CSV table of C-alpha atoms in Angstrom, one decimal:
chain,number,residue,atom,x,y,z
A,232,MET,CA,-90.4,-23.0,-1.8
A,233,GLU,CA,-91.6,-20.0,0.1
A,234,ASP,CA,-95.3,-20.1,1.2
A,235,VAL,CA,-96.5,-16.5,0.8
A,236,ASN,CA,-100.0,-17.2,1.9
A,237,GLY,CA,-99.9,-19.3,5.1
A,238,ASN,CA,-100.0,-23.1,5.4
A,239,MET,CA,-100.5,-25.0,2.1
A,240,GLU,CA,-102.9,-27.9,1.9
A,241,SER,CA,-102.7,-29.9,-1.3
A,242,ASN,CA,-104.1,-33.1,-2.7
A,243,VAL,CA,-100.7,-34.8,-2.8
A,244,LYS,CA,-99.8,-34.6,0.9
A,245,PRO,CA,-100.2,-38.0,2.5
A,246,LYS,CA,-102.1,-38.3,5.8
A,247,LEU,CA,-101.0,-41.0,8.3
A,248,ILE,CA,-103.0,-42.4,11.2
A,249,GLY,CA,-101.6,-43.4,14.6
A,250,GLY,CA,-101.2,-47.1,13.6
A,251,ASP,CA,-99.0,-46.2,10.6
A,252,MET,CA,-96.7,-44.2,12.8
A,253,GLU,CA,-96.6,-47.0,15.5
A,254,ARG,CA,-95.5,-49.5,12.9
A,255,ILE,CA,-92.9,-47.2,11.4
A,256,ILE,CA,-91.3,-46.3,14.8
A,257,HIS,CA,-91.4,-49.9,16.0
A,258,GLN,CA,-89.6,-51.1,12.9
A,259,ALA,CA,-87.0,-48.4,13.1
A,260,PHE,CA,-86.3,-48.4,16.8
A,261,GLY,CA,-88.2,-51.3,18.5
A,262,ILE,CA,-90.1,-48.8,20.7
A,263,ARG,CA,-93.5,-47.2,21.0
A,264,VAL,CA,-95.0,-43.9,20.1
A,265,VAL,CA,-96.1,-41.7,23.0
A,266,GLU,CA,-97.0,-38.4,21.2
A,267,THR,CA,-97.4,-37.2,17.6
A,268,LYS,CA,-98.0,-33.8,16.1
A,269,GLU,CA,-98.4,-33.0,12.4
A,270,LEU,CA,-96.2,-30.2,11.1
A,271,SER,CA,-98.3,-28.2,8.6
A,272,ASP,CA,-95.5,-26.2,6.7
A,273,GLY,CA,-94.8,-28.7,4.0
A,274,TRP,CA,-96.1,-28.3,0.4
A,275,ALA,CA,-95.9,-31.9,-0.9
A,276,ASN,CA,-94.5,-34.2,1.9
A,277,SER,CA,-96.1,-34.6,5.2
A,278,ALA,CA,-94.1,-34.3,8.4
A,279,TYR,CA,-94.7,-35.3,12.0
A,280,THR,CA,-93.0,-34.7,15.3
A,281,ILE,CA,-92.9,-38.0,17.2
A,282,VAL,CA,-92.0,-38.5,20.9
A,283,THR,CA,-91.1,-42.1,21.6
A,284,SER,CA,-91.4,-44.3,24.7
A,285,ASP,CA,-87.7,-43.9,25.4
A,286,GLY,CA,-87.9,-40.1,25.4
A,287,ARG,CA,-86.4,-39.3,22.1
A,288,SER,CA,-88.0,-36.7,19.8
A,289,VAL,CA,-87.7,-37.3,16.0
A,290,ILE,CA,-89.2,-36.0,12.8
A,291,LEU,CA,-91.0,-38.5,10.4
A,292,LYS,CA,-91.2,-37.2,6.8
A,293,VAL,CA,-93.5,-39.0,4.4
A,294,ALA,CA,-93.5,-38.6,0.6
A,295,PRO,CA,-96.7,-38.5,-1.5
A,296,PHE,CA,-98.3,-41.9,-1.8
A,297,LYS,CA,-97.0,-44.2,-4.5
A,298,GLY,CA,-98.4,-43.4,-7.9
A,299,THR,CA,-99.1,-39.7,-7.1
A,300,LYS,CA,-98.6,-37.6,-10.2
A,301,LEU,CA,-95.7,-35.2,-9.7
A,302,MET,CA,-93.8,-32.8,-11.8
A,303,ARG,CA,-90.7,-34.1,-13.7
A,304,TYR,CA,-88.2,-32.3,-11.5
A,305,GLU,CA,-89.7,-33.9,-8.4
A,306,ALA,CA,-88.6,-37.4,-9.3
A,307,ASN,CA,-86.6,-39.0,-6.5
A,308,LEU,CA,-87.4,-36.1,-4.1
A,309,MET,CA,-87.2,-38.1,-0.9
A,310,ARG,CA,-84.1,-40.1,-1.9
A,311,THR,CA,-82.5,-36.8,-2.9
A,312,GLU,CA,-83.1,-35.3,0.5
A,313,VAL,CA,-81.8,-38.4,2.3
A,314,GLU,CA,-78.7,-38.7,0.2
A,315,ALA,CA,-78.0,-35.0,0.4
A,316,LEU,CA,-78.3,-35.0,4.2
A,317,ARG,CA,-75.9,-38.0,4.3
A,318,LEU,CA,-73.5,-36.2,2.1
A,319,PHE,CA,-73.1,-33.5,4.7
A,320,GLY,CA,-72.9,-36.0,7.5
A,321,GLY,CA,-75.6,-34.7,9.9
A,322,GLY,CA,-74.8,-32.6,13.0
A,323,GLY,CA,-71.7,-31.0,11.6
A,324,THR,CA,-70.9,-28.0,9.5
A,325,PRO,CA,-73.2,-27.0,7.9
A,326,PRO,CA,-75.7,-28.1,10.6
A,327,VAL,CA,-78.1,-30.6,9.0
A,328,PRO,CA,-80.2,-33.2,10.8
A,329,LYS,CA,-79.0,-36.8,11.1
A,330,VAL,CA,-81.0,-39.4,9.2
A,331,PHE,CA,-81.9,-42.4,11.5
A,332,ALA,CA,-83.9,-44.5,9.0
A,333,TYR,CA,-85.1,-44.4,5.4
A,334,ASP,CA,-87.5,-46.9,3.8
A,335,ASP,CA,-88.4,-46.8,0.1
A,336,THR,CA,-89.9,-50.3,0.0
A,337,CYS,CA,-93.5,-49.0,0.5
A,338,SER,CA,-94.0,-52.2,2.6
A,339,LEU,CA,-95.4,-50.6,5.8
A,340,ILE,CA,-97.2,-47.8,4.1
A,341,ASP,CA,-97.7,-47.0,0.4
A,342,ALA,CA,-95.1,-44.3,0.4
A,343,GLU,CA,-91.4,-43.6,1.0
A,344,TYR,CA,-90.5,-42.1,4.4
A,345,PHE,CA,-87.5,-41.3,6.5
A,346,ILE,CA,-86.9,-40.4,10.2
A,347,MET,CA,-84.5,-37.7,11.1
A,348,GLU,CA,-83.2,-35.8,14.1
A,349,ARG,CA,-85.4,-33.0,15.5
A,350,LEU,CA,-83.4,-29.8,15.4
A,351,PRO,CA,-83.5,-27.2,18.2
A,352,GLY,CA,-84.9,-23.8,17.4
A,353,VAL,CA,-87.7,-22.5,15.2
A,354,PRO,CA,-88.0,-21.7,11.5
A,355,TYR,CA,-86.5,-18.2,10.8
A,356,ASN,CA,-89.7,-17.1,9.0
A,357,GLN,CA,-91.8,-17.6,12.1
A,358,ILE,CA,-89.8,-15.0,14.2
A,359,LYS,CA,-88.0,-12.9,11.6
A,360,GLU,CA,-90.3,-9.9,12.0
A,361,THR,CA,-89.8,-9.8,15.8
A,362,LEU,CA,-86.0,-9.6,15.5
A,363,SER,CA,-83.8,-6.5,15.3
A,364,ARG,CA,-82.1,-5.5,12.1
A,365,GLU,CA,-78.8,-6.4,13.8
A,366,VAL,CA,-79.9,-9.9,14.7
A,367,LYS,CA,-81.4,-10.5,11.2
A,368,ASP,CA,-78.2,-9.3,9.6
A,369,ALA,CA,-76.1,-11.7,11.8
A,370,ILE,CA,-78.3,-14.7,11.0
A,371,GLU,CA,-78.3,-13.9,7.2
A,372,PHE,CA,-74.5,-13.4,7.3
A,373,GLU,CA,-74.2,-16.9,8.9
A,374,LEU,CA,-76.6,-18.3,6.2
A,375,GLY,CA,-74.4,-16.8,3.5
A,376,ALA,CA,-71.3,-18.5,5.0
A,377,TYR,CA,-73.1,-21.8,5.2
A,378,SER,CA,-74.4,-21.5,1.7
A,379,ARG,CA,-70.9,-20.9,0.4
A,380,LEU,CA,-69.8,-24.0,2.2
A,381,ILE,CA,-72.7,-26.1,0.7
A,382,ASN,CA,-72.0,-24.7,-2.8
A,383,GLY,CA,-68.3,-25.7,-2.4
A,384,VAL,CA,-69.1,-29.3,-3.0
A,385,PRO,CA,-68.3,-30.0,-6.7
A,386,GLY,CA,-70.2,-32.4,-8.9
A,387,GLU,CA,-69.3,-34.3,-12.0
A,388,LYS,CA,-72.0,-33.0,-14.3
A,389,PHE,CA,-74.9,-30.4,-14.3
A,390,GLY,CA,-78.5,-31.4,-13.5
A,391,TYR,CA,-80.8,-32.6,-10.8
A,392,PHE,CA,-79.0,-34.3,-7.9
A,393,LEU,CA,-80.1,-37.9,-8.6
A,394,GLN,CA,-81.6,-37.7,-12.0
A,395,GLN,CA,-78.7,-38.8,-14.1
A,396,GLU,CA,-80.7,-38.8,-17.3
A,397,SER,CA,-80.8,-35.0,-16.8
A,398,TRP,CA,-77.1,-34.6,-16.5
A,399,ASN,CA,-75.0,-32.7,-19.0
A,400,ASP,CA,-71.4,-31.6,-19.3
A,401,PHE,CA,-72.6,-28.0,-19.9
A,402,TRP,CA,-74.8,-25.8,-17.8
A,403,PRO,CA,-76.7,-24.0,-20.6
A,404,GLU,CA,-77.8,-27.3,-22.1
A,405,ALA,CA,-78.7,-28.7,-18.6
A,406,PHE,CA,-80.7,-25.6,-17.8
A,407,GLN,CA,-82.5,-25.8,-21.2
A,408,GLY,CA,-83.5,-29.3,-20.3
A,409,MET,CA,-84.9,-28.2,-17.0
A,410,ILE,CA,-87.0,-25.5,-18.6
A,411,ARG,CA,-88.3,-27.9,-21.2
A,412,GLY,CA,-89.3,-30.4,-18.5
A,413,VAL,CA,-91.3,-27.8,-16.6
A,414,LEU,CA,-93.0,-26.6,-19.9
A,415,ALA,CA,-93.9,-30.3,-20.6
A,416,ASP,CA,-95.4,-30.5,-17.1
A,417,GLY,CA,-97.5,-27.4,-18.0
A,418,ARG,CA,-98.7,-29.0,-21.2
A,419,ASP,CA,-99.6,-32.2,-19.4
A,420,ALA,CA,-101.6,-30.3,-16.9
A,421,GLY,CA,-103.2,-28.0,-19.5
A,422,VAL,CA,-101.8,-24.9,-17.7
A,423,GLU,CA,-101.8,-21.5,-19.4
A,424,SER,CA,-98.4,-19.9,-19.8
A,425,PRO,CA,-97.6,-16.3,-20.4
A,426,ALA,CA,-96.5,-17.2,-23.9
A,427,GLY,CA,-96.2,-20.2,-26.2
A,428,ASP,CA,-93.6,-22.8,-25.3
A,429,ALA,CA,-91.6,-22.1,-28.4
A,430,VAL,CA,-91.5,-18.4,-27.5
A,431,ILE,CA,-90.4,-19.1,-24.0
A,432,GLU,CA,-87.6,-21.4,-25.2
A,433,MET,CA,-86.4,-18.8,-27.7
A,434,GLU,CA,-86.2,-16.2,-24.9
A,435,ILE,CA,-84.2,-18.5,-22.7
A,436,GLU,CA,-81.9,-19.3,-25.6
A,437,ARG,CA,-81.3,-15.6,-26.0
A,438,HIS,CA,-79.5,-15.6,-22.6
A,439,LEU,CA,-77.6,-18.9,-22.8
A,440,ASP,CA,-74.3,-17.1,-23.3
A,441,ALA,CA,-74.6,-15.8,-19.8
A,442,LEU,CA,-74.9,-19.4,-18.5
A,443,ARG,CA,-71.7,-20.4,-20.2
A,444,GLU,CA,-69.7,-18.5,-17.5
A,445,VAL,CA,-70.7,-21.4,-15.2
A,446,ASP,CA,-68.1,-24.2,-15.9
A,447,GLN,CA,-68.0,-26.2,-12.7
A,448,PRO,CA,-71.1,-28.0,-11.3
A,449,ARG,CA,-71.7,-27.2,-7.7
A,450,PHE,CA,-74.1,-28.6,-5.1
A,451,VAL,CA,-77.1,-26.2,-4.9
A,452,HIS,CA,-79.6,-26.5,-2.1
A,453,TRP,CA,-82.1,-24.4,-4.1
A,454,ASP,CA,-84.7,-24.1,-1.3
A,455,LEU,CA,-83.0,-22.3,1.5
A,456,TRP,CA,-85.8,-19.8,2.2
A,457,ASP,CA,-86.4,-18.6,5.7
A,458,GLY,CA,-88.8,-21.5,6.5
A,459,ASN,CA,-86.0,-24.0,6.0
A,460,VAL,CA,-83.5,-22.2,8.3
A,461,PHE,CA,-83.8,-23.0,12.0
A,462,VAL,CA,-82.6,-20.4,14.5
A,463,GLU,CA,-82.2,-20.1,18.2
A,464,HIS,CA,-80.8,-17.2,20.3
A,465,GLY,CA,-79.8,-15.3,17.1
A,466,LYS,CA,-77.8,-18.3,15.7
A,467,ILE,CA,-78.6,-20.9,13.0
A,468,THR,CA,-79.2,-24.3,14.5
A,469,GLY,CA,-80.0,-26.2,11.4
A,470,LEU,CA,-80.8,-26.3,7.6
A,471,ILE,CA,-83.4,-28.6,6.2
A,472,ASP,CA,-85.3,-29.7,3.1
A,473,PHE,CA,-82.6,-30.7,0.7
A,474,GLU,CA,-85.1,-32.5,-1.5
A,475,ARG,CA,-84.7,-30.2,-4.5
A,476,ALA,CA,-80.9,-30.2,-4.6
A,477,LEU,CA,-79.2,-30.1,-7.9
A,478,TRP,CA,-75.7,-29.7,-9.5
A,479,GLY,CA,-75.7,-26.2,-11.0
A,480,ASP,CA,-74.9,-22.5,-10.5
A,481,PRO,CA,-74.7,-21.3,-6.9
A,482,LEU,CA,-76.5,-18.1,-8.0
A,483,MET,CA,-79.7,-20.3,-8.0
A,484,GLU,CA,-79.8,-20.1,-4.2
A,485,VAL,CA,-82.9,-18.4,-2.8
A,486,TYR,CA,-81.0,-15.6,-1.1
A,487,PHE,CA,-79.6,-14.4,-4.5
A,488,GLY,CA,-83.2,-14.1,-5.8
A,489,ARG,CA,-85.5,-11.1,-5.8
A,490,PHE,CA,-87.6,-12.2,-2.7
A,491,ASN,CA,-84.7,-12.7,-0.2
A,492,ARG,CA,-81.6,-10.8,-1.4
A,493,SER,CA,-79.9,-9.2,1.6
A,494,GLU,CA,-76.6,-7.4,2.3
A,495,GLY,CA,-75.9,-9.6,5.3
A,496,PHE,CA,-76.1,-12.8,3.2
A,497,SER,CA,-73.9,-11.3,0.5
A,498,ARG,CA,-71.3,-10.4,3.0
A,499,GLY,CA,-71.4,-13.8,4.6
A,500,TYR,CA,-71.2,-15.5,1.2
A,501,GLY,CA,-68.6,-13.2,-0.2
A,502,LEU,CA,-70.5,-12.5,-3.4
A,503,ALA,CA,-73.1,-10.1,-4.6
A,504,ILE,CA,-74.8,-10.0,-8.0
A,505,ALA,CA,-72.9,-7.2,-9.8
A,506,THR,CA,-72.3,-8.0,-13.4
A,507,GLN,CA,-74.8,-7.9,-16.2
A,508,ASN,CA,-74.4,-11.6,-16.9
A,509,GLN,CA,-75.0,-12.5,-13.3
A,510,GLN,CA,-78.2,-10.4,-13.4
A,511,ARG,CA,-79.3,-12.2,-16.5
A,512,ARG,CA,-78.7,-15.6,-15.0
A,513,ARG,CA,-80.6,-14.7,-11.9
A,514,VAL,CA,-83.6,-13.4,-13.8
A,515,MET,CA,-83.6,-16.7,-15.7
A,516,TYR,CA,-83.5,-18.7,-12.5
A,517,ASP,CA,-86.3,-16.6,-11.0
A,518,PHE,CA,-88.4,-17.2,-14.1
A,519,TYR,CA,-87.8,-21.0,-13.9
A,520,LEU,CA,-89.0,-20.9,-10.3
A,521,ASP,CA,-92.0,-18.7,-11.3
A,522,LEU,CA,-93.0,-21.4,-13.8
A,523,ILE,CA,-92.8,-24.1,-11.3
A,524,LEU,CA,-94.8,-22.2,-8.6
A,525,TRP,CA,-97.6,-21.6,-11.1
A,526,ILE,CA,-97.7,-25.1,-12.8
A,527,GLU,CA,-97.6,-26.9,-9.4
A,528,CYS,CA,-100.9,-25.2,-8.4
A,529,THR,CA,-102.7,-27.5,-10.9
A,530,PHE,CA,-100.7,-30.6,-9.9
A,531,ARG,CA,-101.3,-30.1,-6.2
A,532,GLN,CA,-104.7,-28.4,-6.3
A,533,TYR,CA,-104.0,-26.1,-3.5
A,534,GLU,CA,-106.9,-25.1,-1.4
A,535,ASN,CA,-105.6,-21.6,-1.0
A,536,LYS,CA,-106.9,-19.7,-4.1
A,537,ASP,CA,-105.1,-16.6,-3.1
A,538,HIS,CA,-101.9,-18.5,-3.7
A,539,TRP,CA,-103.1,-19.4,-7.2
A,540,ASN,CA,-103.6,-15.7,-7.9
A,541,TRP,CA,-100.3,-14.8,-6.5
A,542,ALA,CA,-98.5,-17.5,-8.5
A,543,ARG,CA,-100.2,-16.3,-11.8
A,544,ASN,CA,-99.3,-12.7,-11.2
A,545,ASN,CA,-95.8,-13.6,-10.1
A,546,LEU,CA,-95.2,-15.5,-13.3
A,547,ALA,CA,-96.4,-12.6,-15.4
A,548,GLU,CA,-94.0,-10.3,-13.6
A,549,GLY,CA,-91.2,-12.8,-14.1
A,550,TRP,CA,-91.9,-13.1,-17.8
A,551,ASP,CA,-91.8,-9.3,-18.1
A,552,ARG,CA,-88.4,-9.2,-16.3
A,553,LEU,CA,-87.1,-11.9,-18.6
A,554,LEU,CA,-88.2,-9.9,-21.7
A,555,ALA,CA,-86.7,-6.7,-20.4
A,556,ILE,CA,-83.3,-8.0,-19.2
A,557,GLY,CA,-80.5,-7.0,-21.6
A,558,ARG,CA,-82.8,-4.8,-23.7
A,559,ASN,CA,-82.7,-1.7,-21.5
């Protein structure tokens, strides 16, 4: 999810020491660690660049320590990412990193982790404002084409990628379940919502007919914001962070949303939001994300209080948009 206020430190991100990384790398490759650097962009997982004694450079990604309280939709996050990366093969089209090792035994450290290929390039969000409009348009066109390719993978049922208990034959019912799960997280955490849960559910139900247009589950990355797109020389070199993948409506992808929508992406994908029902669906998806961004502040206890204020205001705006859609 996009970080609008700089690096995000939270109480769920695990911190490793040198000995932890030495044991992990030795078990995976039988070699030593020469150099490590923590990557600070993650919101829940920790990530480290590691240079090994045989000269390879890899990324170690570590899930929150076992027993950490997470939101319901975050169950199986790391396994979801690993299985999604394996689904797309690694190093092909679309360009995703290869997975070298995955350990969910919690035997070396008290957390799941995996090791993947280090991609060339830098995150798009870090250089976007230095690029010309033409270069940005080309990158976003390419992202649209890759997104369409990703969304082309069909699923059997709708729901979170590896949470089979959430699966449903019908998208409206699956999405209702996702909303209810986030609202339950809010209740658990004692988080204030813009309206009562029953009112929110009733407003969502008012738009379920628009969701009935979606009759084929599709693989949805759901987190392809600029920070998860690696670029170099005006080209995309890799796509990362598949941990929130689900089987759903391609219109859930970030670049169809209000923060990132662009003409280049729409041309590359071959689809722009045009109909009233598409607009209604997108407002619902925006509100779902708005809820998550606000409720997770309490779960993760972010140090950046400006982000708390932004998330609260963003949710209020999203609720107003949901109330207004279809009533104008």
